[in-house]
Amino acid sequence: NINLVKAVVLSVQKTFMIQTETPFFRNKSKFRTTDKEKFLGDIQGIISISLNEKRYYIIVSLEKKVFLNIVSKMMMEEQKDINEENQDATAEILSITMGNTKSLMNKENRKLRAEIPISYFSKDAKNIYFKRTQETVDLSTYTIISIPFRAKLGQVLFEIALPPGLSNEEMREMILG
């Protein structure tokens, strides 16, 4: 039995191992209850997903230095700054991760649908604009599960923004399976 959190964790580890040849280890997940108005990293990738007819958001949050370390490994050449060539790497990481997540969830007959991810260069979690769907989302109003990972390349934070109105049982299922 797999749930969204387990699927994301396994997918993150697989994605980073393949893309960077570096193991990423999960630290303890927790609910983020403070500073929800801002993201913790300098650079975010954000994707909207639908599962059981509910909308979730998956966020990868990176400090600039960690972003450049990861992108350098992915592109197999040193990246010294964020530029036009590498700026969409967070969206690419999410796209690959969500493909793996979708595959795991679909094996359990849990139909997951993912939108196109965006790279986001602000700490503001209140006014995120998704060009494709022309939606502005305020993630500071969502319940957030933070899932930190650590590796030689630095710390990476994945977060899952749970849709409003989930029952305690649905949240427990999301986390525990």
Coordinates of N, CA and C in Angstrom, one line a residue:
N1 N 0.9 -1.2 0.0 CA 0.0 0.0 0.0 C 0.9 1.2 0.0
I2 N 0.7 2.1 -0.9 CA 1.5 3.3 -1.0 C 0.6 4.5 -1.0
N3 N 1.1 5.6 -0.3 CA 0.4 6.8 -0.3 C 1.2 7.9 -1.0
L4 N 0.6 9.1 -1.1 CA 1.3 10.2 -1.8 C 2.7 10.5 -1.2
V5 N 2.8 10.6 0.1 CA 4.0 11.0 0.8 C 5.1 9.9 0.4
K6 N 4.8 8.6 0.6 CA 5.7 7.6 0.3 C 6.1 7.6 -1.1
A7 N 5.2 7.8 -2.0 CA 5.5 7.8 -3.4 C 6.4 9.0 -3.8
V8 N 6.2 10.1 -3.2 CA 7.0 11.3 -3.4 C 8.4 11.0 -2.9
V9 N 8.5 10.5 -1.7 CA 9.9 10.2 -1.1 C 10.7 9.3 -2.0
L10 N 10.1 8.1 -2.4 CA 10.7 7.2 -3.2 C 11.1 7.8 -4.6
S11 N 10.3 8.6 -5.1 CA 10.5 9.2 -6.4 C 11.6 10.3 -6.3
V12 N 11.6 11.1 -5.3 CA 12.7 12.1 -5.1 C 14.1 11.3 -5.0
Q13 N 14.1 10.3 -4.2 CA 15.4 9.6 -4.1 C 15.8 9.0 -5.4
K14 N 14.9 8.4 -6.2 CA 15.2 7.8 -7.5 C 15.7 8.9 -8.5
T15 N 14.9 10.0 -8.5 CA 15.2 11.1 -9.4 C 16.6 11.7 -9.2
F16 N 16.9 12.0 -7.9 CA 18.2 12.6 -7.7 C 19.4 11.6 -7.9
M17 N 19.1 10.3 -7.6 CA 20.2 9.3 -7.8 C 20.5 9.2 -9.3
I18 N 19.5 9.2 -10.1 CA 19.7 9.1 -11.6 C 20.3 10.4 -12.1
Q19 N 19.7 11.6 -11.7 CA 20.2 12.8 -12.3 C 21.5 13.3 -11.8
T20 N 21.8 13.0 -10.5 CA 23.1 13.6 -9.9 C 24.1 12.5 -9.5
E21 N 23.7 11.2 -9.6 CA 24.5 10.1 -9.1 C 24.9 10.3 -7.6
T22 N 24.0 10.9 -6.9 CA 24.2 11.2 -5.4 C 23.0 10.7 -4.6
P23 N 23.2 9.9 -3.6 CA 22.1 9.5 -2.8 C 21.6 10.7 -1.9
F24 N 20.3 10.8 -1.8 CA 19.6 11.7 -1.0 C 18.8 11.0 0.1
F25 N 19.1 11.4 1.3 CA 18.5 10.7 2.5 C 17.4 11.5 3.1
R26 N 16.3 10.9 3.4 CA 15.1 11.6 3.9 C 15.3 11.9 5.4
N27 N 15.1 13.1 5.9 CA 15.0 13.4 7.3 C 13.5 13.3 7.7
K28 N 13.2 13.5 8.9 CA 11.9 13.3 9.5 C 10.9 14.4 8.9
S29 N 9.8 13.9 8.4 CA 8.7 14.8 7.9 C 8.0 15.5 9.0
K30 N 7.5 16.6 8.8 CA 6.7 17.3 9.8 C 5.7 18.3 9.1
F31 N 4.7 18.7 9.9 CA 3.8 19.7 9.4 C 4.4 21.0 9.6
R32 N 4.4 21.9 8.6 CA 5.0 23.2 8.8 C 3.9 24.1 9.3
T33 N 4.0 24.7 10.4 CA 3.0 25.5 11.0 C 3.3 27.0 11.1
T34 N 4.6 27.3 10.9 CA 5.0 28.7 11.0 C 5.6 29.2 9.7
D35 N 5.6 30.5 9.5 CA 6.2 31.1 8.3 C 5.6 30.5 7.0
K36 N 4.3 30.2 6.9 CA 3.8 29.6 5.7 C 3.6 30.6 4.6
E37 N 3.8 31.9 4.9 CA 3.6 32.9 3.9 C 4.8 33.0 2.9
K38 N 5.9 32.3 3.3 CA 7.1 32.4 2.5 C 7.7 31.0 2.4
F39 N 8.4 30.8 1.2 CA 9.1 29.5 1.0 C 10.5 29.6 1.7
L40 N 11.1 28.5 2.0 CA 12.3 28.5 2.8 C 13.5 28.6 1.9
G41 N 13.4 28.2 0.6 CA 14.6 28.3 -0.3 C 14.5 29.5 -1.1
D42 N 15.6 29.7 -1.9 CA 15.7 30.8 -2.8 C 15.0 30.6 -4.1
I43 N 14.9 29.3 -4.5 CA 14.4 28.9 -5.8 C 13.4 27.7 -5.5
Q44 N 12.2 27.8 -6.1 CA 11.2 26.8 -6.0 C 10.8 26.2 -7.3
G45 N 10.4 25.0 -7.3 CA 9.7 24.4 -8.4 C 8.3 24.0 -7.8
I46 N 7.3 24.2 -8.5 CA 5.9 24.0 -8.0 C 5.1 23.3 -9.1
I47 N 4.4 22.2 -8.7 CA 3.5 21.5 -9.6 C 2.2 21.3 -8.9
S48 N 1.1 21.4 -9.7 CA -0.2 21.1 -9.2 C -0.6 19.7 -9.7
I49 N -1.1 18.9 -8.7 CA -1.5 17.6 -9.0 C -3.0 17.3 -8.6
S50 N -3.6 16.4 -9.2 CA -5.0 16.0 -8.8 C -4.9 14.5 -8.4
L51 N -5.5 14.2 -7.2 CA -5.6 12.9 -6.7 C -6.9 12.7 -6.1
N52 N -7.7 11.7 -6.5 CA -9.0 11.5 -5.9 C -9.9 12.8 -6.0
E53 N -9.7 13.5 -7.1 CA -10.5 14.7 -7.4 C -10.2 15.9 -6.5
K54 N -9.0 15.8 -5.8 CA -8.6 16.9 -5.0 C -7.3 17.5 -5.5
R55 N -7.1 18.8 -5.3 CA -5.9 19.4 -5.8 C -4.8 19.6 -4.7
Y56 N -3.6 19.1 -5.0 CA -2.5 19.2 -4.1 C -1.4 20.0 -4.9
Y57 N -0.4 20.6 -4.2 CA 0.7 21.2 -4.8 C 2.0 20.6 -4.2
I58 N 2.9 20.2 -5.1 CA 4.2 19.7 -4.6 C 5.2 20.8 -4.9
I59 N 6.0 21.1 -3.9 CA 7.0 22.1 -4.0 C 8.4 21.5 -3.7
V60 N 9.4 21.9 -4.5 CA 10.8 21.6 -4.2 C 11.4 23.0 -4.0
S61 N 12.1 23.1 -2.8 CA 12.6 24.4 -2.4 C 14.2 24.2 -2.2
L62 N 14.9 25.1 -2.8 CA 16.4 25.0 -2.8 C 17.0 26.3 -2.5
E63 N 18.1 26.3 -1.7 CA 19.0 27.5 -1.6 C 19.8 27.6 -2.9
K64 N 20.2 28.8 -3.3 CA 20.9 29.0 -4.5 C 22.1 28.1 -4.7
K65 N 22.9 28.0 -3.6 CA 24.1 27.2 -3.7 C 23.8 25.7 -4.0
V66 N 22.8 25.2 -3.3 CA 22.4 23.8 -3.5 C 21.8 23.6 -4.9
F67 N 21.0 24.6 -5.4 CA 20.5 24.5 -6.7 C 21.7 24.4 -7.7
L68 N 22.7 25.3 -7.6 CA 23.8 25.3 -8.5 C 24.6 24.0 -8.4
N69 N 24.8 23.4 -7.2 CA 25.4 22.1 -7.0 C 24.7 21.0 -7.8
I70 N 23.4 21.0 -7.6 CA 22.6 19.9 -8.3 C 22.6 20.1 -9.8
V71 N 22.4 21.3 -10.3 CA 22.4 21.6 -11.7 C 23.7 21.3 -12.3
S72 N 24.8 21.6 -11.6 CA 26.2 21.3 -12.1 C 26.3 19.8 -12.4
K73 N 25.8 19.0 -11.4 CA 25.8 17.5 -11.6 C 24.9 17.1 -12.7
M74 N 23.7 17.7 -12.8 CA 22.8 17.3 -13.9 C 23.3 17.6 -15.3
M75 N 24.0 18.8 -15.4 CA 24.4 19.3 -16.7 C 25.9 18.8 -17.0
M76 N 26.5 18.2 -16.0 CA 27.9 17.7 -16.1 C 28.9 18.8 -16.4
E77 N 28.6 20.0 -15.9 CA 29.6 21.1 -16.0 C 29.2 22.1 -14.9
E78 N 30.2 22.7 -14.4 CA 30.0 23.6 -13.3 C 29.1 24.8 -13.7
Q79 N 28.1 25.1 -12.9 CA 27.2 26.2 -13.0 C 27.5 27.2 -11.9
K80 N 27.9 28.4 -12.3 CA 28.3 29.4 -11.3 C 27.2 30.4 -10.9
D81 N 26.2 30.4 -11.8 CA 25.0 31.3 -11.5 C 23.8 30.8 -12.2
I82 N 22.7 31.3 -11.8 CA 21.4 31.0 -12.4 C 21.3 31.8 -13.7
N83 N 21.0 31.1 -14.8 CA 20.9 31.7 -16.1 C 19.8 31.1 -16.9
E84 N 19.7 31.6 -18.1 CA 18.6 31.1 -19.0 C 18.7 29.6 -19.3
E85 N 19.9 29.1 -19.3 CA 20.1 27.7 -19.6 C 19.7 26.8 -18.5
N86 N 19.9 27.2 -17.3 CA 19.6 26.3 -16.1 C 18.4 26.7 -15.3
Q87 N 17.8 27.8 -15.5 CA 16.8 28.3 -14.6 C 15.5 27.4 -14.4
D88 N 15.3 26.5 -15.4 CA 14.1 25.7 -15.3 C 14.4 24.3 -14.7
A89 N 15.6 24.2 -14.1 CA 16.0 22.9 -13.5 C 15.0 22.4 -12.4
T90 N 14.5 23.3 -11.6 CA 13.6 22.9 -10.6 C 12.3 22.3 -11.2
A91 N 11.8 22.9 -12.2 CA 10.6 22.4 -12.9 C 10.9 21.0 -13.5
E92 N 12.1 20.9 -14.1 CA 12.6 19.6 -14.7 C 12.7 18.5 -13.6
I93 N 13.2 18.9 -12.4 CA 13.3 17.9 -11.3 C 11.9 17.5 -10.9
L94 N 11.0 18.4 -10.8 CA 9.6 18.1 -10.4 C 9.0 17.2 -11.5
S95 N 9.2 17.5 -12.7 CA 8.5 16.8 -13.8 C 9.0 15.3 -13.7
I96 N 10.3 15.1 -13.6 CA 10.8 13.7 -13.5 C 10.2 13.0 -12.2
T97 N 10.3 13.7 -11.1 CA 9.8 13.2 -9.8 C 8.4 12.8 -9.9
M98 N 7.5 13.7 -10.5 CA 6.1 13.4 -10.6 C 5.8 12.3 -11.5
G99 N 6.6 12.1 -12.6 CA 6.4 11.0 -13.5 C 6.6 9.7 -12.7
N100 N 7.7 9.7 -11.9 CA 7.9 8.5 -11.0 C 6.8 8.3 -10.0
T101 N 6.4 9.4 -9.4 CA 5.3 9.3 -8.4 C 4.0 8.8 -9.0
K102 N 3.7 9.3 -10.2 CA 2.5 8.9 -10.9 C 2.5 7.4 -11.2
S103 N 3.7 6.9 -11.7 CA 3.8 5.5 -11.9 C 3.6 4.6 -10.7
L104 N 4.1 5.0 -9.6 CA 3.9 4.3 -8.3 C 2.5 4.3 -7.9
M105 N 1.8 5.5 -8.0 CA 0.4 5.6 -7.5 C -0.5 4.8 -8.4
N106 N -0.2 4.9 -9.8 CA -1.1 4.2 -10.7 C -1.0 2.6 -10.5
K107 N 0.1 2.1 -10.1 CA 0.3 0.7 -9.8 C -0.7 0.3 -8.7
E108 N -1.1 1.2 -7.8 CA -2.0 1.0 -6.7 C -3.4 1.4 -7.1
N109 N -3.7 1.7 -8.4 CA -5.0 2.2 -8.9 C -5.4 3.5 -8.2
R110 N -4.4 4.3 -7.9 CA -4.6 5.6 -7.4 C -4.3 6.6 -8.5
K111 N -5.3 7.1 -9.2 CA -5.1 7.9 -10.4 C -4.6 9.3 -10.0
L112 N -3.4 9.6 -10.4 CA -2.8 10.9 -10.2 C -2.6 11.6 -11.5
R113 N -3.0 12.9 -11.5 CA -2.8 13.7 -12.8 C -2.0 14.9 -12.4
A114 N -0.9 15.1 -13.2 CA 0.0 16.3 -12.9 C -0.1 17.3 -14.0
E115 N 0.0 18.6 -13.6 CA 0.1 19.7 -14.5 C 1.5 19.9 -14.9
I116 N 1.8 20.9 -15.7 CA 3.2 21.2 -16.0 C 3.8 22.1 -14.9
P117 N 5.0 21.7 -14.4 CA 5.6 22.4 -13.3 C 6.1 23.8 -13.7
I118 N 6.3 24.6 -12.7 CA 6.9 25.9 -12.9 C 8.1 26.1 -12.0
S119 N 9.0 26.9 -12.5 CA 10.1 27.4 -11.6 C 9.7 28.7 -11.1
Y120 N 10.0 28.9 -9.8 CA 9.5 30.1 -9.1 C 10.6 30.7 -8.3
F121 N 10.9 32.0 -8.6 CA 12.1 32.7 -8.0 C 11.8 33.7 -6.9
S122 N 10.8 33.4 -6.1 CA 10.4 34.3 -5.1 C 10.1 33.5 -3.8
K123 N 10.2 34.1 -2.7 CA 9.9 33.4 -1.4 C 8.4 33.6 -1.0
D124 N 7.7 34.4 -1.8 CA 6.3 34.7 -1.5 C 5.4 33.5 -1.9
A125 N 4.8 32.9 -0.9 CA 3.9 31.8 -1.1 C 2.4 32.2 -1.2
K126 N 2.2 33.5 -1.3 CA 0.8 33.9 -1.3 C 0.2 34.2 -2.7
N127 N 1.1 34.5 -3.6 CA 0.6 34.9 -5.0 C 1.3 34.2 -6.1
I128 N 1.1 32.9 -6.2 CA 1.8 32.1 -7.2 C 0.9 32.0 -8.4
Y129 N 1.5 32.5 -9.5 CA 0.7 32.5 -10.8 C 1.1 31.3 -11.7
F130 N 0.1 30.6 -12.1 CA 0.3 29.5 -13.0 C -0.2 29.9 -14.3
K131 N 0.7 30.2 -15.2 CA 0.4 30.8 -16.5 C -0.5 29.9 -17.4
R132 N -0.2 28.6 -17.4 CA -1.0 27.7 -18.2 C -2.5 27.6 -17.8
T133 N -2.7 27.6 -16.5 CA -4.1 27.5 -16.1 C -4.7 28.9 -15.7
Q134 N -3.8 29.9 -15.8 CA -4.2 31.3 -15.4 C -4.8 31.4 -14.0
E135 N -4.2 30.7 -13.1 CA -4.6 30.7 -11.7 C -3.6 31.3 -10.8
T136 N -4.0 32.1 -9.8 CA -3.2 32.6 -8.8 C -3.5 31.8 -7.5
V137 N -2.5 31.2 -6.8 CA -2.8 30.4 -5.7 C -2.1 31.0 -4.5
D138 N -2.7 30.9 -3.3 CA -2.1 31.3 -2.1 C -1.9 30.1 -1.2
L139 N -0.6 29.6 -1.3 CA -0.3 28.3 -0.6 C -0.1 28.5 0.9
S140 N -0.1 29.8 1.4 CA 0.0 30.0 2.8 C -1.2 29.6 3.6
T141 N -2.3 29.3 2.9 CA -3.6 28.9 3.5 C -3.7 27.4 3.6
Y142 N -2.7 26.7 3.0 CA -2.8 25.2 2.9 C -2.1 24.6 4.1
T143 N -2.4 23.4 4.5 CA -1.7 22.6 5.4 C -0.5 22.0 4.6
I144 N 0.7 22.2 5.2 CA 1.9 21.8 4.5 C 2.7 20.7 5.2
I145 N 3.0 19.7 4.5 CA 3.9 18.6 5.0 C 5.3 18.9 4.4
S146 N 6.3 19.1 5.3 CA 7.7 19.3 4.9 C 8.4 18.0 4.9
I147 N 9.1 17.7 3.9 CA 9.9 16.5 3.8 C 11.4 16.9 3.4
P148 N 12.2 17.0 4.4 CA 13.6 17.4 4.0 C 14.5 16.2 3.6
F149 N 15.4 16.5 2.7 CA 16.4 15.5 2.3 C 17.7 16.1 2.4
R150 N 18.7 15.2 2.7 CA 20.1 15.7 2.8 C 21.0 14.9 1.9
A151 N 22.0 15.5 1.4 CA 23.0 14.8 0.5 C 24.3 15.6 0.5
K152 N 25.4 15.1 -0.1 CA 26.6 15.8 -0.2 C 26.4 17.1 -0.9
L153 N 25.4 17.2 -1.8 CA 25.2 18.4 -2.6 C 24.5 19.5 -1.7
G154 N 23.9 19.1 -0.6 CA 23.2 20.1 0.2 C 21.8 19.6 0.6
Q155 N 21.0 20.4 1.3 CA 19.7 20.0 1.7 C 18.7 20.4 0.7
V156 N 17.7 19.6 0.4 CA 16.6 19.8 -0.5 C 15.3 19.7 0.3
L157 N 14.4 20.6 0.2 CA 13.1 20.5 0.9 C 12.0 20.3 -0.1
F158 N 11.3 19.1 0.0 CA 10.1 18.9 -0.7 C 8.9 19.2 0.2
E159 N 7.9 19.8 -0.3 CA 6.7 20.0 0.5 C 5.5 19.7 -0.2
I160 N 4.5 19.2 0.5 CA 3.2 18.9 -0.1 C 2.1 19.8 0.5
A161 N 1.5 20.6 -0.3 CA 0.4 21.4 0.2 C -0.9 20.7 0.0
L162 N -1.5 20.3 1.2 CA -2.7 19.5 1.2 C -3.9 20.4 0.9
P163 N -4.9 19.9 0.2 CA -6.1 20.7 -0.1 C -6.9 21.0 1.2
P164 N -7.5 22.2 1.2 CA -8.3 22.6 2.3 C -9.5 21.6 2.5
G165 N -9.8 21.3 3.7 CA -11.0 20.5 3.9 C -10.7 19.0 4.1
L166 N -9.5 18.6 4.0 CA -9.2 17.1 4.3 C -9.5 16.8 5.7
S167 N -10.1 15.6 5.9 CA -10.4 15.2 7.2 C -9.1 14.7 7.9
N168 N -9.1 14.5 9.2 CA -8.0 14.0 9.9 C -7.6 12.6 9.4
E169 N -8.7 11.8 9.1 CA -8.4 10.4 8.6 C -7.7 10.5 7.2
E170 N -8.2 11.4 6.3 CA -7.5 11.6 5.0 C -6.1 12.0 5.2
M171 N -5.8 12.9 6.1 CA -4.4 13.4 6.4 C -3.6 12.2 6.9
R172 N -4.1 11.4 7.8 CA -3.4 10.3 8.4 C -3.1 9.3 7.3
E173 N -4.0 9.0 6.4 CA -3.8 8.1 5.2 C -2.7 8.7 4.3
M174 N -2.7 10.0 4.2 CA -1.7 10.6 3.3 C -0.3 10.4 3.9
I175 N -0.1 10.4 5.2 CA 1.2 10.3 5.8 C 1.5 8.9 6.2
L176 N 0.6 8.1 6.7 CA 0.9 6.8 7.2 C 0.6 5.7 6.2
G177 N -0.3 5.9 5.3 CA -0.6 4.9 4.3 C -1.7 4.0 4.8

